[in-house]
Coordinates of C-alpha atoms in Angstrom, one line a residue:
M1 CA -116.9 95.6 -94.1
F2 CA -116.9 98.0 -97.0
E3 CA -119.7 100.2 -98.2
F4 CA -120.3 100.2 -101.9
P5 CA -119.4 101.6 -104.3
V6 CA -115.8 100.9 -103.3
L7 CA -112.9 102.9 -104.9
V8 CA -110.0 100.5 -105.6
G9 CA -106.5 101.7 -106.6
D10 CA -103.2 100.2 -107.5
I11 CA -100.6 102.8 -106.8
G12 CA -97.1 102.1 -108.1
G13 CA -93.9 104.1 -108.6
T14 CA -94.8 105.0 -112.2
N15 CA -98.6 104.8 -112.5
A16 CA -101.7 104.7 -110.4
R17 CA -104.7 102.8 -111.6
F18 CA -108.2 103.5 -110.2
A19 CA -111.5 101.7 -110.5
L20 CA -114.9 101.6 -108.9
V21 CA -116.6 98.4 -107.6
P22 CA -120.3 99.2 -107.8
E23 CA -121.6 96.4 -105.6
A24 CA -120.3 93.2 -103.8
G25 CA -119.2 90.6 -106.3
A26 CA -119.1 93.0 -109.2
K27 CA -116.1 93.5 -111.4
P28 CA -114.1 96.7 -111.1
V29 CA -115.0 99.4 -113.6
L30 CA -111.8 101.1 -114.7
L31 CA -111.7 104.9 -114.2
S32 CA -108.2 105.8 -115.5
H33 CA -104.5 105.3 -115.3
E34 CA -102.8 108.3 -113.8
E35 CA -99.0 109.0 -113.9
T36 CA -97.7 109.2 -110.4
A37 CA -95.4 112.1 -111.2
G38 CA -98.3 114.0 -112.8
H39 CA -100.0 114.8 -109.5
P40 CA -98.7 116.3 -106.2
D41 CA -100.4 113.7 -104.0
P42 CA -102.8 110.7 -104.2
S43 CA -105.9 112.7 -103.5
A44 CA -105.3 114.9 -106.5
A45 CA -104.9 111.8 -108.7
I46 CA -108.1 110.3 -107.3
R47 CA -110.0 113.5 -108.0
A48 CA -108.7 113.5 -111.6
S49 CA -109.6 109.8 -112.0
L50 CA -113.2 110.2 -110.5
A51 CA -113.8 113.1 -112.9
K52 CA -113.3 110.7 -115.8
G53 CA -116.0 108.4 -114.5
N54 CA -119.8 108.5 -114.5
G55 CA -120.1 110.8 -111.5
T56 CA -120.6 108.0 -109.0
A57 CA -119.0 108.8 -105.6
P58 CA -117.3 106.1 -103.7
R59 CA -118.4 105.2 -100.1
S60 CA -115.2 103.5 -99.1
A61 CA -111.8 102.7 -100.5
I62 CA -109.1 100.0 -100.5
L63 CA -105.8 101.0 -102.1
A64 CA -102.7 98.9 -102.8
V65 CA -99.4 100.7 -102.7
A66 CA -95.9 99.8 -103.8
A67 CA -94.4 100.2 -100.3
R68 CA -94.2 98.7 -96.9
V69 CA -97.4 99.5 -95.0
D70 CA -96.2 99.9 -91.5
G71 CA -97.8 103.1 -90.2
P72 CA -100.5 105.7 -90.8
A73 CA -98.3 107.5 -93.4
V74 CA -96.8 105.3 -96.2
Q75 CA -94.0 106.6 -98.4
L76 CA -93.9 105.1 -101.8
T77 CA -90.6 103.2 -102.3
N78 CA -90.0 104.5 -105.8
A79 CA -91.9 107.8 -105.9
Q80 CA -92.6 110.9 -103.8
W81 CA -96.2 110.3 -102.7
V82 CA -97.1 109.7 -99.1
I83 CA -100.4 107.8 -98.8
E84 CA -102.5 108.3 -95.7
G85 CA -105.7 106.4 -95.4
A86 CA -107.2 108.9 -93.0
R87 CA -106.5 111.8 -95.3
I88 CA -108.0 110.1 -98.3
G89 CA -111.1 109.0 -96.2
Q90 CA -111.6 112.6 -95.0
D91 CA -110.9 114.2 -98.4
F92 CA -113.7 112.1 -100.1
G93 CA -116.1 111.7 -97.2
L94 CA -115.6 107.9 -97.0
S95 CA -116.8 105.6 -94.2
R96 CA -113.7 103.4 -94.5
S97 CA -110.3 103.6 -96.1
V98 CA -107.8 100.7 -96.2
V99 CA -104.2 100.7 -97.5
V100 CA -102.3 97.5 -98.2
N101 CA -99.1 96.4 -99.9
D102 CA -99.4 96.2 -103.7
Y103 CA -98.9 92.4 -103.8
V104 CA -101.7 91.7 -101.3
P105 CA -104.4 92.0 -104.0
V106 CA -102.4 90.1 -106.5
A107 CA -102.2 87.2 -104.1
A108 CA -106.0 87.5 -103.5
G109 CA -106.6 87.5 -107.2
A110 CA -104.5 84.3 -107.5
A111 CA -107.1 82.5 -105.4
G112 CA -109.6 82.6 -108.2
I113 CA -107.5 82.9 -111.3
S114 CA -108.4 80.6 -114.2
P115 CA -106.0 78.8 -116.6
S116 CA -107.1 81.1 -119.4
E117 CA -105.7 84.0 -117.4
L118 CA -102.2 82.4 -117.1
T119 CA -99.4 81.9 -119.6
P120 CA -97.5 78.8 -118.4
I121 CA -93.7 78.8 -118.4
G122 CA -91.8 75.5 -118.5
P123 CA -92.7 71.9 -119.0
N124 CA -96.0 72.2 -117.3
R125 CA -97.3 74.1 -120.4
E126 CA -97.4 70.9 -122.4
E127 CA -98.6 68.6 -119.6
G128 CA -101.3 71.0 -118.4
R129 CA -100.3 70.3 -114.9
A130 CA -101.7 72.5 -112.2
G131 CA -100.5 73.1 -108.6
D132 CA -102.0 71.5 -105.6
Q133 CA -104.1 73.2 -102.9
G134 CA -101.0 74.3 -101.0
A135 CA -99.4 77.7 -100.7
R136 CA -99.2 79.9 -103.8
L137 CA -96.6 82.6 -104.5
V138 CA -97.1 85.8 -106.5
L139 CA -94.3 88.1 -107.4
G140 CA -93.3 90.5 -110.1
P141 CA -90.6 92.7 -111.5
G142 CA -91.8 96.1 -112.6
T143 CA -90.7 99.6 -111.4
G144 CA -89.6 97.6 -108.3
F145 CA -90.0 94.0 -107.2
G146 CA -92.9 92.8 -105.1
A147 CA -93.9 89.4 -103.7
A148 CA -96.5 87.9 -101.5
A149 CA -97.6 84.4 -100.4
L150 CA -101.2 83.0 -100.3
L151 CA -101.4 80.4 -97.5
P152 CA -104.5 78.2 -96.8
V153 CA -105.2 78.2 -93.0
G154 CA -108.4 76.4 -92.0
G155 CA -111.1 77.8 -94.1
R156 CA -109.4 81.1 -94.8
L157 CA -106.6 82.4 -97.0
V158 CA -103.8 84.3 -95.2
I159 CA -101.9 86.7 -97.4
V160 CA -98.3 87.4 -96.3
S161 CA -96.7 90.4 -98.0
T162 CA -92.9 90.6 -98.1
E163 CA -90.1 92.9 -98.9
S164 CA -88.1 90.2 -100.6
G165 CA -87.0 92.7 -103.3
H166 CA -84.7 94.3 -100.8
V167 CA -82.7 91.2 -99.7
D168 CA -79.1 90.9 -100.9
F169 CA -78.4 89.2 -104.2
G170 CA -75.1 87.6 -105.1
P171 CA -73.5 85.7 -108.0
S172 CA -73.9 81.9 -108.2
S173 CA -71.6 81.1 -111.2
P174 CA -68.2 82.1 -112.5
A175 CA -69.8 84.2 -115.2
E176 CA -71.9 86.1 -112.7
L177 CA -68.9 86.5 -110.4
A178 CA -67.1 88.2 -113.2
L179 CA -70.0 90.5 -113.9
W180 CA -70.9 91.5 -110.3
P181 CA -68.0 94.1 -109.9
H182 CA -69.3 95.9 -113.0
L183 CA -72.9 96.3 -111.8
E184 CA -74.2 99.6 -110.4
R185 CA -75.0 99.4 -106.7
V186 CA -77.9 101.2 -104.9
E187 CA -76.9 102.7 -101.6
G188 CA -73.9 100.4 -101.7
R189 CA -76.0 97.2 -102.2
I190 CA -77.0 94.8 -104.9
T191 CA -80.4 93.5 -104.0
V192 CA -83.1 91.5 -105.9
E193 CA -84.8 94.7 -106.9
T194 CA -81.5 96.3 -108.0
L195 CA -81.5 93.8 -110.9
L196 CA -85.0 92.3 -111.2
S197 CA -86.9 95.5 -112.1
G198 CA -87.1 97.9 -115.0
P199 CA -84.1 99.9 -113.7
G200 CA -82.5 96.5 -113.1
L201 CA -82.6 95.8 -116.9
T202 CA -80.8 99.0 -117.5
R203 CA -78.1 98.1 -114.9
L204 CA -77.7 94.6 -116.3
H205 CA -77.2 96.0 -119.8
A206 CA -74.7 98.6 -118.6
G207 CA -72.8 96.0 -116.6
L208 CA -72.6 93.5 -119.4
H209 CA -71.4 96.2 -121.8
R210 CA -68.7 97.3 -119.3
L211 CA -67.6 93.7 -118.8
R212 CA -67.3 93.1 -122.5
T213 CA -65.7 96.3 -123.6
G214 CA -64.0 97.7 -120.5
A215 CA -65.8 101.0 -121.0
D216 CA -69.2 102.6 -120.3
G217 CA -71.7 102.6 -123.1
P218 CA -75.0 104.3 -123.8
R219 CA -77.5 104.1 -120.9
L220 CA -80.6 102.6 -122.3
D221 CA -84.0 102.8 -120.6
P222 CA -85.7 99.5 -119.8
A223 CA -88.1 99.6 -122.8
A224 CA -85.1 100.2 -125.1
V225 CA -83.2 97.3 -123.6
T226 CA -86.2 95.0 -124.0
E227 CA -86.8 96.0 -127.7
A228 CA -83.1 95.8 -128.6
G229 CA -82.8 92.4 -126.9
L230 CA -85.8 90.9 -128.5
T231 CA -84.7 91.9 -131.9
D232 CA -81.0 91.0 -131.4
A233 CA -80.2 94.6 -132.4
D234 CA -77.8 94.8 -129.4
P235 CA -75.8 91.8 -128.1
D236 CA -75.6 93.3 -124.6
A237 CA -79.3 93.8 -124.5
A238 CA -80.0 90.2 -125.6
A239 CA -77.6 89.0 -123.0
A240 CA -79.3 91.2 -120.4
L241 CA -82.7 89.7 -121.1
N242 CA -81.3 86.1 -121.0
L243 CA -79.6 86.8 -117.7
F244 CA -82.7 88.6 -116.3
A245 CA -84.7 85.4 -117.1
K246 CA -82.1 83.2 -115.3
L247 CA -81.9 85.4 -112.2
L248 CA -85.7 85.7 -112.1
G249 CA -85.9 81.9 -112.2
R250 CA -83.4 81.6 -109.3
V251 CA -85.4 84.1 -107.1
C252 CA -88.7 82.4 -108.0
G253 CA -87.3 79.1 -106.9
D254 CA -85.8 80.5 -103.7
L255 CA -89.1 82.1 -102.7
A256 CA -91.0 78.9 -103.7
L257 CA -88.8 77.0 -101.3
T258 CA -89.2 79.6 -98.6
F259 CA -93.0 79.3 -98.6
L260 CA -93.3 75.7 -99.9
A261 CA -95.4 77.1 -102.7
T262 CA -96.6 73.8 -104.1
G263 CA -99.8 75.5 -105.4
G264 CA -97.7 77.3 -108.0
V265 CA -95.8 80.5 -108.7
Y266 CA -97.6 83.4 -110.5
I267 CA -95.5 86.1 -112.0
G268 CA -97.0 89.6 -112.4
G269 CA -95.4 93.0 -113.0
G270 CA -94.9 94.8 -116.3
I271 CA -91.8 93.1 -117.6
A272 CA -92.6 89.3 -117.7
P273 CA -95.5 89.5 -120.2
R274 CA -93.2 91.3 -122.7
I275 CA -90.5 88.6 -122.6
I276 CA -92.5 85.4 -122.6
D277 CA -90.3 83.9 -125.3
V278 CA -87.1 84.6 -123.4
L279 CA -88.6 83.0 -120.2
R280 CA -89.5 79.9 -122.2
R281 CA -86.0 79.4 -123.7
G282 CA -85.1 77.3 -120.6
A283 CA -82.8 79.3 -118.4
F284 CA -85.7 80.5 -116.2
R285 CA -87.0 76.9 -115.4
A286 CA -83.5 75.5 -115.2
A287 CA -82.6 78.1 -112.5
F288 CA -86.0 77.6 -110.8
E289 CA -85.6 73.8 -110.5
Y290 CA -81.9 73.6 -109.6
K291 CA -82.3 73.5 -105.9
P292 CA -80.7 70.3 -104.8
P293 CA -81.6 68.3 -102.8
F294 CA -85.1 69.3 -103.8
V295 CA -84.9 69.2 -107.6
A296 CA -87.7 66.7 -108.0
Q297 CA -90.0 68.8 -105.8
M298 CA -89.2 71.9 -107.7
E299 CA -89.9 70.2 -111.1
A300 CA -93.5 69.6 -109.8
I301 CA -94.2 73.3 -109.1
P302 CA -95.9 75.0 -112.0
T303 CA -94.8 78.6 -113.0
S304 CA -96.9 81.0 -114.9
V305 CA -97.1 84.6 -116.0
I306 CA -100.3 86.4 -115.2
A307 CA -102.0 87.4 -118.4
V308 CA -104.7 89.5 -116.8
H309 CA -104.5 93.3 -117.3
D310 CA -104.4 95.1 -114.0
P311 CA -104.7 92.0 -111.8
A312 CA -104.4 94.0 -108.6
L313 CA -107.7 95.7 -109.3
T314 CA -109.5 92.4 -109.6
G315 CA -107.8 91.3 -106.4
L316 CA -108.9 94.5 -104.6
A317 CA -112.5 93.9 -105.7
A318 CA -112.2 90.3 -104.2
L319 CA -110.9 91.7 -100.9
A320 CA -113.8 94.2 -100.7
S321 CA -116.5 91.7 -101.7
Q322 CA -115.2 88.7 -99.6
P323 CA -114.0 90.2 -96.3
D324 CA -114.6 86.8 -94.5
R325 CA -112.4 84.8 -96.9
F326 CA -109.0 86.6 -96.5
D327 CA -106.7 87.6 -93.7
Y328 CA -104.1 90.3 -94.4
H329 CA -102.2 93.1 -92.9
G330 CA -103.1 96.7 -93.8
Q331 CA -103.7 100.2 -92.5
V332 CA -107.4 100.7 -91.7
W333 CA -109.1 104.1 -91.1
Q334 CA -112.8 104.3 -90.2
A335 CA -114.9 107.4 -90.0
P336 CA -115.8 108.4 -86.4

């Protein structure tokens, strides 16, 4: 059980977003977005964020972090911070401090998301078709790649966080087979996150340019690749966005099959909302559905982009307000 007000935070490799939930059932009140690199540790960022609020001190906290939560000290996957629930609880005089994987609250938020908060991708946007009451999948490419499943079990919802961004990823067509030798590897591997992330867009652009010209070209950051691809200012950037959509569809379909996500697939992260038109061109859904012998079953699963700003904060508020509704793994510290 959480004492209110509850501090909620979504801590990623680039930004940390903090808010206060004043009472059970209330919406989170945003405090600030803090650059992860702008503070030496999470407590410093929390102090800076609370200083921008109305002076209300939290009594407990639940923080979502872009890392595997498997011990009392959690190292962010794509940043230098180490998050310790005990230290944060002690630094701010809290009664309880909980740390979870960053896609746990996104999954919790999907339990109550409304159609107006979704941008459908694929044929279901015209038919208005919704998923059934089965498992739901949430995932998203951003600084990294996160994914979690929301599974109905009895009267509760079980959230299973994953590290599917770190599984190996290989080519599935002659065109991809030709490209793969030109792609940058990370620690000798090409994983889902290597390509389906912000840095992944940079790698796809560089690899496609190298394949086309036989030489290295300018290394564009993800925002520049996206802008150049959407405006057709750079043929390699446009090709990178189209391939990104296709590969994302393939991974979404693979994970939907893994969890039998008949309730729908919900795509978060910072990239998908910026490339809605690219996702709707068809390569995304074609790759998503092409899972023989289960093509008909895949066609029935709706896919949508989450249109809510900071969906993790809403999900964290739900976890704090409805502790009897959800089961999930996390690091829990309580004051003695």
